[in-house]
């Protein structure tokens, strides 16, 4: 008897579901900001990562294996990667969303594959191929088009550029995390590495919250239940579940094909933003968005090859 779905079909379905769940992040964040003046990036991050922490601790514990040839330097790099990729990058992203639209945030974040390519070429001193340079130009050109269109309709220019800069810095931090990941994943194992790195990020977020807020427990207790609901949704449905789904997809399809399927994320975010946040993109912005996606897809499909 043949299975209902093949291995590749299950992997593709996992990637699509992960992309959809990840694409809802900015929507829930913007909605939470609009509900209460007491909610900022630090508070919402704490609710998100605090609710996700138990799941990642369980993931790290269940996937543990006897350590071989893992040095103190490896553990230090793991801590840095976790804090950089899912604490610092997420904090910058949450702060940036206070000033720019969810649509633009997703488009800027989608640049991270181009950043890993640029960084790799600098680290290994390799020349980028013309095709890669053209893809990067398309991505950044499209992003600039969307940014300039939104900026012209934004009354507070300084806040707009601050938000865009914060989100781009988030993309840089996440790209750096991705560059550190392959080596560490080989050392610790993929599931164990993700469980440990994300647990470290959660703990870093909670420490930041405790230090940044004068009376953290009192503030948390005074938050409306709706904000708690958004925090739990962001923690499980936008962080834990899509992370597991994407790992399942990569295990079945490989990283390149999973990333290609996940490229529908920006389109999904824009459609959700139009439906739930009353955001609107004009024809020029849609063209910029498509250029951004096309450029990133070209890099993904070429498997990020560098010219010698």
mmCIF file of C-alpha atoms in Angstrom:
data_model
loop_
_atom_site.group_PDB
_atom_site.id
_atom_site.type_symbol
_atom_site.label_atom_id
_atom_site.label_comp_id
_atom_site.label_asym_id
_atom_site.label_seq_id
_atom_site.Cartn_x
_atom_site.Cartn_y
_atom_site.Cartn_z
ATOM 1 C CA UNK A 1 0.000 0.000 0.000
ATOM 2 C CA UNK A 2 1.450 3.334 -1.070
ATOM 3 C CA UNK A 3 1.663 6.160 1.496
ATOM 4 C CA UNK A 4 -0.873 8.978 1.173
ATOM 5 C CA UNK A 5 1.956 11.506 0.678
ATOM 6 C CA UNK A 6 5.495 10.962 -0.568
ATOM 7 C CA UNK A 7 8.558 12.108 1.338
ATOM 8 C CA UNK A 8 9.006 15.102 -0.984
ATOM 9 C CA UNK A 9 5.339 16.068 -0.733
ATOM 10 C CA UNK A 10 5.510 16.014 3.071
ATOM 11 C CA UNK A 11 8.653 18.140 2.948
ATOM 12 C CA UNK A 12 7.014 20.644 0.596
ATOM 13 C CA UNK A 13 3.900 20.822 2.779
ATOM 14 C CA UNK A 14 6.039 21.443 5.866
ATOM 15 C CA UNK A 15 7.909 24.246 4.067
ATOM 16 C CA UNK A 16 4.673 25.904 2.932
ATOM 17 C CA UNK A 17 3.149 25.729 6.421
ATOM 18 C CA UNK A 18 6.361 27.073 7.972
ATOM 19 C CA UNK A 19 6.464 29.954 5.480
ATOM 20 C CA UNK A 20 2.855 30.837 6.249
ATOM 21 C CA UNK A 21 3.371 30.774 10.017
ATOM 22 C CA UNK A 22 6.577 32.831 9.801
ATOM 23 C CA UNK A 23 4.784 35.334 7.563
ATOM 24 C CA UNK A 24 2.183 36.033 10.272
ATOM 25 C CA UNK A 25 4.799 37.305 12.740
ATOM 26 C CA UNK A 26 4.738 40.957 11.715
ATOM 27 C CA UNK A 27 0.925 40.927 11.586
ATOM 28 C CA UNK A 28 0.577 39.750 15.182
ATOM 29 C CA UNK A 29 3.275 42.159 16.374
ATOM 30 C CA UNK A 30 1.602 45.181 14.768
ATOM 31 C CA UNK A 31 -1.770 44.161 16.175
ATOM 32 C CA UNK A 32 -0.316 43.740 19.670
ATOM 33 C CA UNK A 33 1.328 47.187 19.510
ATOM 34 C CA UNK A 34 -2.016 48.729 18.605
ATOM 35 C CA UNK A 35 -3.809 47.156 21.570
ATOM 36 C CA UNK A 36 -1.898 48.582 24.534
ATOM 37 C CA UNK A 37 0.449 51.558 25.093
ATOM 38 C CA UNK A 38 2.378 49.489 27.662
ATOM 39 C CA UNK A 39 3.510 47.007 25.006
ATOM 40 C CA UNK A 40 6.815 47.657 23.264
ATOM 41 C CA UNK A 41 9.428 45.461 21.637
ATOM 42 C CA UNK A 42 11.018 44.406 24.951
ATOM 43 C CA UNK A 43 7.722 43.347 26.538
ATOM 44 C CA UNK A 44 6.396 41.501 23.508
ATOM 45 C CA UNK A 45 9.732 39.750 22.959
ATOM 46 C CA UNK A 46 9.692 38.556 26.567
ATOM 47 C CA UNK A 47 6.203 37.104 26.186
ATOM 48 C CA UNK A 48 7.148 35.426 22.914
ATOM 49 C CA UNK A 49 10.425 33.887 24.032
ATOM 50 C CA UNK A 50 9.209 33.081 27.533
ATOM 51 C CA UNK A 51 6.374 30.999 26.126
ATOM 52 C CA UNK A 52 8.705 29.326 23.597
ATOM 53 C CA UNK A 53 11.467 28.471 26.094
ATOM 54 C CA UNK A 54 9.938 25.250 27.536
ATOM 55 C CA UNK A 55 9.557 23.758 24.060
ATOM 56 C CA UNK A 56 13.140 24.511 23.047
ATOM 57 C CA UNK A 57 14.479 23.161 26.341
ATOM 58 C CA UNK A 58 12.585 19.917 25.681
ATOM 59 C CA UNK A 59 13.927 19.842 22.104
ATOM 60 C CA UNK A 60 17.483 20.286 23.340
ATOM 61 C CA UNK A 61 17.058 17.634 26.036
ATOM 62 C CA UNK A 62 15.423 14.960 23.860
ATOM 63 C CA UNK A 63 17.956 15.398 21.040
ATOM 64 C CA UNK A 64 21.056 15.317 23.240
ATOM 65 C CA UNK A 65 23.878 12.980 22.235
ATOM 66 C CA UNK A 66 27.300 12.212 23.734
ATOM 67 C CA UNK A 67 29.577 15.141 22.925
ATOM 68 C CA UNK A 68 32.688 14.418 20.907
ATOM 69 C CA UNK A 69 35.471 16.861 20.180
ATOM 70 C CA UNK A 70 33.431 19.851 21.367
ATOM 71 C CA UNK A 71 35.650 22.527 22.880
ATOM 72 C CA UNK A 72 34.948 25.509 25.089
ATOM 73 C CA UNK A 73 35.320 27.623 21.944
ATOM 74 C CA UNK A 74 32.478 25.664 20.323
ATOM 75 C CA UNK A 75 30.220 26.310 23.317
ATOM 76 C CA UNK A 76 31.110 30.002 23.247
ATOM 77 C CA UNK A 77 30.283 30.189 19.532
ATOM 78 C CA UNK A 78 26.985 28.437 20.224
ATOM 79 C CA UNK A 79 26.076 31.033 22.845
ATOM 80 C CA UNK A 80 27.037 33.893 20.528
ATOM 81 C CA UNK A 81 25.061 32.365 17.638
ATOM 82 C CA UNK A 82 21.948 31.901 19.760
ATOM 83 C CA UNK A 83 22.056 35.424 21.147
ATOM 84 C CA UNK A 84 22.822 36.925 17.748
ATOM 85 C CA UNK A 85 20.316 35.037 15.619
ATOM 86 C CA UNK A 86 17.199 34.886 17.749
ATOM 87 C CA UNK A 87 17.682 37.453 20.512
ATOM 88 C CA UNK A 88 19.495 40.429 19.007
ATOM 89 C CA UNK A 89 18.085 40.000 15.487
ATOM 90 C CA UNK A 90 14.551 39.531 16.821
ATOM 91 C CA UNK A 91 14.808 42.518 19.149
ATOM 92 C CA UNK A 92 15.923 44.780 16.300
ATOM 93 C CA UNK A 93 13.102 43.438 14.145
ATOM 94 C CA UNK A 94 10.455 44.010 16.832
ATOM 95 C CA UNK A 95 11.713 47.552 17.405
ATOM 96 C CA UNK A 96 11.764 48.299 13.684
ATOM 97 C CA UNK A 97 8.135 47.216 13.347
ATOM 98 C CA UNK A 98 7.170 50.087 15.646
ATOM 99 C CA UNK A 99 8.002 52.500 12.789
ATOM 100 C CA UNK A 100 7.475 50.784 9.427
ATOM 101 C CA UNK A 101 4.799 48.644 7.798
ATOM 102 C CA UNK A 102 4.690 44.870 8.086
ATOM 103 C CA UNK A 103 5.032 44.586 4.307
ATOM 104 C CA UNK A 104 8.260 46.591 4.139
ATOM 105 C CA UNK A 105 9.676 44.796 7.180
ATOM 106 C CA UNK A 106 9.253 41.422 5.478
ATOM 107 C CA UNK A 107 10.812 42.647 2.249
ATOM 108 C CA UNK A 108 13.877 44.040 4.043
ATOM 109 C CA UNK A 109 14.327 40.882 6.122
ATOM 110 C CA UNK A 110 14.134 38.805 2.944
ATOM 111 C CA UNK A 111 17.506 40.274 1.933
ATOM 112 C CA UNK A 112 19.398 38.034 4.383
ATOM 113 C CA UNK A 113 20.461 35.439 1.733
ATOM 114 C CA UNK A 114 22.174 38.206 -0.232
ATOM 115 C CA UNK A 115 23.979 39.291 2.924
ATOM 116 C CA UNK A 116 25.330 35.786 3.528
ATOM 117 C CA UNK A 117 26.640 35.686 -0.050
ATOM 118 C CA UNK A 118 28.321 39.080 0.269
ATOM 119 C CA UNK A 119 29.847 38.168 3.637
ATOM 120 C CA UNK A 120 31.094 34.814 2.334
ATOM 121 C CA UNK A 121 32.784 36.492 -0.627
ATOM 122 C CA UNK A 122 34.563 38.897 1.716
ATOM 123 C CA UNK A 123 35.580 36.205 4.214
ATOM 124 C CA UNK A 124 36.922 33.788 1.579
ATOM 125 C CA UNK A 125 38.137 36.566 -0.742
ATOM 126 C CA UNK A 126 36.275 35.210 -3.721
ATOM 127 C CA UNK A 127 34.892 37.239 -6.577
ATOM 128 C CA UNK A 128 31.129 37.253 -7.034
ATOM 129 C CA UNK A 129 29.868 36.079 -10.417
ATOM 130 C CA UNK A 130 28.022 38.477 -12.711
ATOM 131 C CA UNK A 131 24.814 36.485 -12.194
ATOM 132 C CA UNK A 132 25.103 36.852 -8.417
ATOM 133 C CA UNK A 133 25.846 40.564 -8.653
ATOM 134 C CA UNK A 134 22.844 41.007 -10.950
ATOM 135 C CA UNK A 135 20.624 39.103 -8.481
ATOM 136 C CA UNK A 136 21.845 41.261 -5.593
ATOM 137 C CA UNK A 137 21.188 44.413 -7.632
ATOM 138 C CA UNK A 138 17.639 43.249 -8.360
ATOM 139 C CA UNK A 139 16.967 42.519 -4.679
ATOM 140 C CA UNK A 140 18.288 45.795 -3.337
ATOM 141 C CA UNK A 141 16.845 47.824 -6.211
ATOM 142 C CA UNK A 142 13.399 46.374 -5.567
ATOM 143 C CA UNK A 143 13.714 46.982 -1.828
ATOM 144 C CA UNK A 144 14.732 50.613 -2.356
ATOM 145 C CA UNK A 145 11.726 51.142 -4.629
ATOM 146 C CA UNK A 146 9.345 49.876 -1.931
ATOM 147 C CA UNK A 147 11.116 51.923 0.761
ATOM 148 C CA UNK A 148 11.011 55.199 -1.169
ATOM 149 C CA UNK A 149 7.347 54.722 -1.997
ATOM 150 C CA UNK A 150 6.454 54.081 1.652
ATOM 151 C CA UNK A 151 8.704 56.895 2.905
ATOM 152 C CA UNK A 152 6.936 59.409 0.690
ATOM 153 C CA UNK A 153 3.662 58.516 2.444
ATOM 154 C CA UNK A 154 5.150 58.533 5.965
ATOM 155 C CA UNK A 155 4.709 61.764 7.958
ATOM 156 C CA UNK A 156 7.627 61.173 10.359
ATOM 157 C CA UNK A 157 10.633 60.635 8.114
ATOM 158 C CA UNK A 158 13.147 60.182 10.930
ATOM 159 C CA UNK A 159 11.088 57.377 12.493
ATOM 160 C CA UNK A 160 10.694 55.697 9.129
ATOM 161 C CA UNK A 161 14.420 55.552 8.430
ATOM 162 C CA UNK A 162 15.069 54.430 12.005
ATOM 163 C CA UNK A 163 12.642 51.547 11.577
ATOM 164 C CA UNK A 164 14.075 50.538 8.196
ATOM 165 C CA UNK A 165 17.617 50.684 9.601
ATOM 166 C CA UNK A 166 16.696 48.536 12.597
ATOM 167 C CA UNK A 167 15.111 45.865 10.416
ATOM 168 C CA UNK A 168 18.081 45.846 8.033
ATOM 169 C CA UNK A 169 20.409 45.481 11.027
ATOM 170 C CA UNK A 170 18.229 42.545 12.080
ATOM 171 C CA UNK A 171 18.771 40.953 8.660
ATOM 172 C CA UNK A 172 22.548 41.458 9.038
ATOM 173 C CA UNK A 173 22.510 39.811 12.479
ATOM 174 C CA UNK A 174 20.478 36.863 11.207
ATOM 175 C CA UNK A 175 22.765 36.435 8.189
ATOM 176 C CA UNK A 176 25.758 36.327 10.548
ATOM 177 C CA UNK A 177 23.994 33.660 12.591
ATOM 178 C CA UNK A 178 23.435 31.614 9.426
ATOM 179 C CA UNK A 179 27.141 31.804 8.561
ATOM 180 C CA UNK A 180 27.997 30.398 11.991
ATOM 181 C CA UNK A 181 25.374 27.659 11.876
ATOM 182 C CA UNK A 182 26.747 24.935 9.517
ATOM 183 C CA UNK A 183 29.919 24.283 11.498
ATOM 184 C CA UNK A 184 28.105 24.272 14.842
ATOM 185 C CA UNK A 185 25.337 22.049 13.484
ATOM 186 C CA UNK A 186 27.940 19.469 12.492
ATOM 187 C CA UNK A 187 29.368 19.577 16.003
ATOM 188 C CA UNK A 188 26.131 19.421 17.989
ATOM 189 C CA UNK A 189 23.642 17.884 15.551
ATOM 190 C CA UNK A 190 20.854 19.854 13.884
ATOM 191 C CA UNK A 191 18.038 19.283 16.389
ATOM 192 C CA UNK A 192 20.262 19.651 19.436
ATOM 193 C CA UNK A 193 21.912 22.767 18.051
ATOM 194 C CA UNK A 194 18.570 24.442 17.365
ATOM 195 C CA UNK A 195 17.209 23.493 20.769
ATOM 196 C CA UNK A 196 20.276 24.872 22.552
ATOM 197 C CA UNK A 197 20.661 28.029 20.426
ATOM 198 C CA UNK A 198 17.013 28.994 20.720
ATOM 199 C CA UNK A 199 16.952 28.243 24.457
ATOM 200 C CA UNK A 200 19.938 30.573 24.877
ATOM 201 C CA UNK A 201 18.122 33.251 22.864
ATOM 202 C CA UNK A 202 15.026 32.872 25.048
ATOM 203 C CA UNK A 203 17.062 33.199 28.241
ATOM 204 C CA UNK A 204 18.892 36.239 26.875
ATOM 205 C CA UNK A 205 15.560 37.882 26.051
ATOM 206 C CA UNK A 206 14.196 37.254 29.555
ATOM 207 C CA UNK A 207 17.358 38.633 31.194
ATOM 208 C CA UNK A 208 17.098 41.747 29.023
ATOM 209 C CA UNK A 209 13.451 42.166 30.011
ATOM 210 C CA UNK A 210 14.263 41.809 33.719
ATOM 211 C CA UNK A 211 17.040 44.421 33.503
ATOM 212 C CA UNK A 212 15.272 46.884 31.200
ATOM 213 C CA UNK A 213 11.891 47.057 32.963
ATOM 214 C CA UNK A 214 11.831 48.597 36.487
ATOM 215 C CA UNK A 215 9.083 46.277 37.793
ATOM 216 C CA UNK A 216 8.873 43.456 35.266
ATOM 217 C CA UNK A 217 6.556 41.144 37.216
ATOM 218 C CA UNK A 218 4.097 43.935 38.006
ATOM 219 C CA UNK A 219 4.025 44.986 34.364
ATOM 220 C CA UNK A 220 3.451 41.455 33.120
ATOM 221 C CA UNK A 221 0.644 40.947 35.643
ATOM 222 C CA UNK A 222 -1.073 44.150 34.493
ATOM 223 C CA UNK A 223 -1.090 43.273 30.797
ATOM 224 C CA UNK A 224 -4.472 42.526 29.203
ATOM 225 C CA UNK A 225 -5.250 38.881 28.462
ATOM 226 C CA UNK A 226 -5.310 39.722 24.747
ATOM 227 C CA UNK A 227 -1.631 40.707 24.922
ATOM 228 C CA UNK A 228 -0.845 37.454 26.689
ATOM 229 C CA UNK A 229 -2.680 35.703 23.881
ATOM 230 C CA UNK A 230 -0.538 37.428 21.264
ATOM 231 C CA UNK A 231 2.601 36.509 23.212
ATOM 232 C CA UNK A 232 1.621 32.840 23.329
ATOM 233 C CA UNK A 233 0.731 32.828 19.631
ATOM 234 C CA UNK A 234 4.073 34.425 18.753
ATOM 235 C CA UNK A 235 5.885 31.942 20.977
ATOM 236 C CA UNK A 236 4.335 28.688 19.778
ATOM 237 C CA UNK A 237 2.666 29.229 16.406
ATOM 238 C CA UNK A 238 5.164 31.763 15.004
ATOM 239 C CA UNK A 239 8.399 30.500 16.590
ATOM 240 C CA UNK A 240 8.340 26.893 17.798
ATOM 241 C CA UNK A 241 6.007 25.250 15.289
ATOM 242 C CA UNK A 242 7.440 26.798 12.079
ATOM 243 C CA UNK A 243 10.989 26.075 13.285
ATOM 244 C CA UNK A 244 10.134 22.374 13.668
ATOM 245 C CA UNK A 245 8.281 22.316 10.342
ATOM 246 C CA UNK A 246 11.176 23.930 8.490
ATOM 247 C CA UNK A 247 13.642 21.445 9.993
ATOM 248 C CA UNK A 248 11.387 18.601 8.856
ATOM 249 C CA UNK A 249 11.277 20.132 5.383
ATOM 250 C CA UNK A 250 15.060 20.507 5.192
ATOM 251 C CA UNK A 251 15.496 16.880 6.303
ATOM 252 C CA UNK A 252 13.300 15.719 3.387
ATOM 253 C CA UNK A 253 14.062 18.232 0.629
ATOM 254 C CA UNK A 254 17.391 19.832 1.514
ATOM 255 C CA UNK A 255 18.073 23.434 2.475
ATOM 256 C CA UNK A 256 18.032 24.910 -1.052
ATOM 257 C CA UNK A 257 14.628 23.553 -2.088
ATOM 258 C CA UNK A 258 13.090 24.370 1.294
ATOM 259 C CA UNK A 259 14.373 27.930 1.014
ATOM 260 C CA UNK A 260 12.936 28.222 -2.487
ATOM 261 C CA UNK A 261 9.474 27.209 -1.264
ATOM 262 C CA UNK A 262 9.803 29.561 1.717
ATOM 263 C CA UNK A 263 10.324 32.459 -0.704
ATOM 264 C CA UNK A 264 6.541 32.837 -0.836
ATOM 265 C CA UNK A 265 6.824 34.350 2.655
ATOM 266 C CA UNK A 266 6.992 38.040 1.656
ATOM 267 C CA UNK A 267 3.954 37.696 -0.620
ATOM 268 C CA UNK A 268 2.000 36.005 2.176
ATOM 269 C CA UNK A 269 2.951 38.735 4.644
ATOM 270 C CA UNK A 270 1.873 41.465 2.240
ATOM 271 C CA UNK A 271 -1.473 39.769 1.566
ATOM 272 C CA UNK A 272 -2.058 39.308 5.306
ATOM 273 C CA UNK A 273 -1.090 42.928 5.959
ATOM 274 C CA UNK A 274 -3.612 44.087 3.363
ATOM 275 C CA UNK A 275 -6.312 41.877 4.897
ATOM 276 C CA UNK A 276 -5.713 42.513 8.607
ATOM 277 C CA UNK A 277 -3.711 45.764 8.919
ATOM 278 C CA UNK A 278 -5.297 47.766 6.100
ATOM 279 C CA UNK A 279 -1.924 48.209 4.428
ATOM 280 C CA UNK A 280 -1.820 48.865 0.699
ATOM 281 C CA UNK A 281 0.928 48.574 -1.899
ATOM 282 C CA UNK A 282 0.696 50.479 -5.137
ATOM 283 C CA UNK A 283 1.742 49.062 -8.500
ATOM 284 C CA UNK A 284 5.297 50.417 -8.200
ATOM 285 C CA UNK A 285 5.709 48.808 -4.757
ATOM 286 C CA UNK A 286 4.468 45.456 -6.077
ATOM 287 C CA UNK A 287 7.047 45.703 -8.852
ATOM 288 C CA UNK A 288 9.761 46.392 -6.260
ATOM 289 C CA UNK A 289 8.597 43.446 -4.162
ATOM 290 C CA UNK A 290 8.716 41.100 -7.156
ATOM 291 C CA UNK A 291 12.223 42.312 -8.056
ATOM 292 C CA UNK A 292 13.334 41.620 -4.477
ATOM 293 C CA UNK A 293 11.924 38.086 -4.546
ATOM 294 C CA UNK A 294 13.305 37.374 -8.025
ATOM 295 C CA UNK A 295 16.816 38.400 -6.976
ATOM 296 C CA UNK A 296 16.773 36.278 -3.833
ATOM 297 C CA UNK A 297 15.361 33.308 -5.769
ATOM 298 C CA UNK A 298 18.191 33.577 -8.305
ATOM 299 C CA UNK A 299 20.711 33.354 -5.478
ATOM 300 C CA UNK A 300 18.871 30.474 -3.823
ATOM 301 C CA UNK A 301 18.574 28.474 -7.026
ATOM 302 C CA UNK A 302 22.247 28.914 -7.819
ATOM 303 C CA UNK A 303 23.001 27.512 -4.331
ATOM 304 C CA UNK A 304 24.927 30.651 -3.505
ATOM 305 C CA UNK A 305 27.896 29.727 -5.657
ATOM 306 C CA UNK A 306 30.808 32.140 -5.761
ATOM 307 C CA UNK A 307 33.010 32.625 -8.782
ATOM 308 C CA UNK A 308 36.630 31.661 -8.368
#
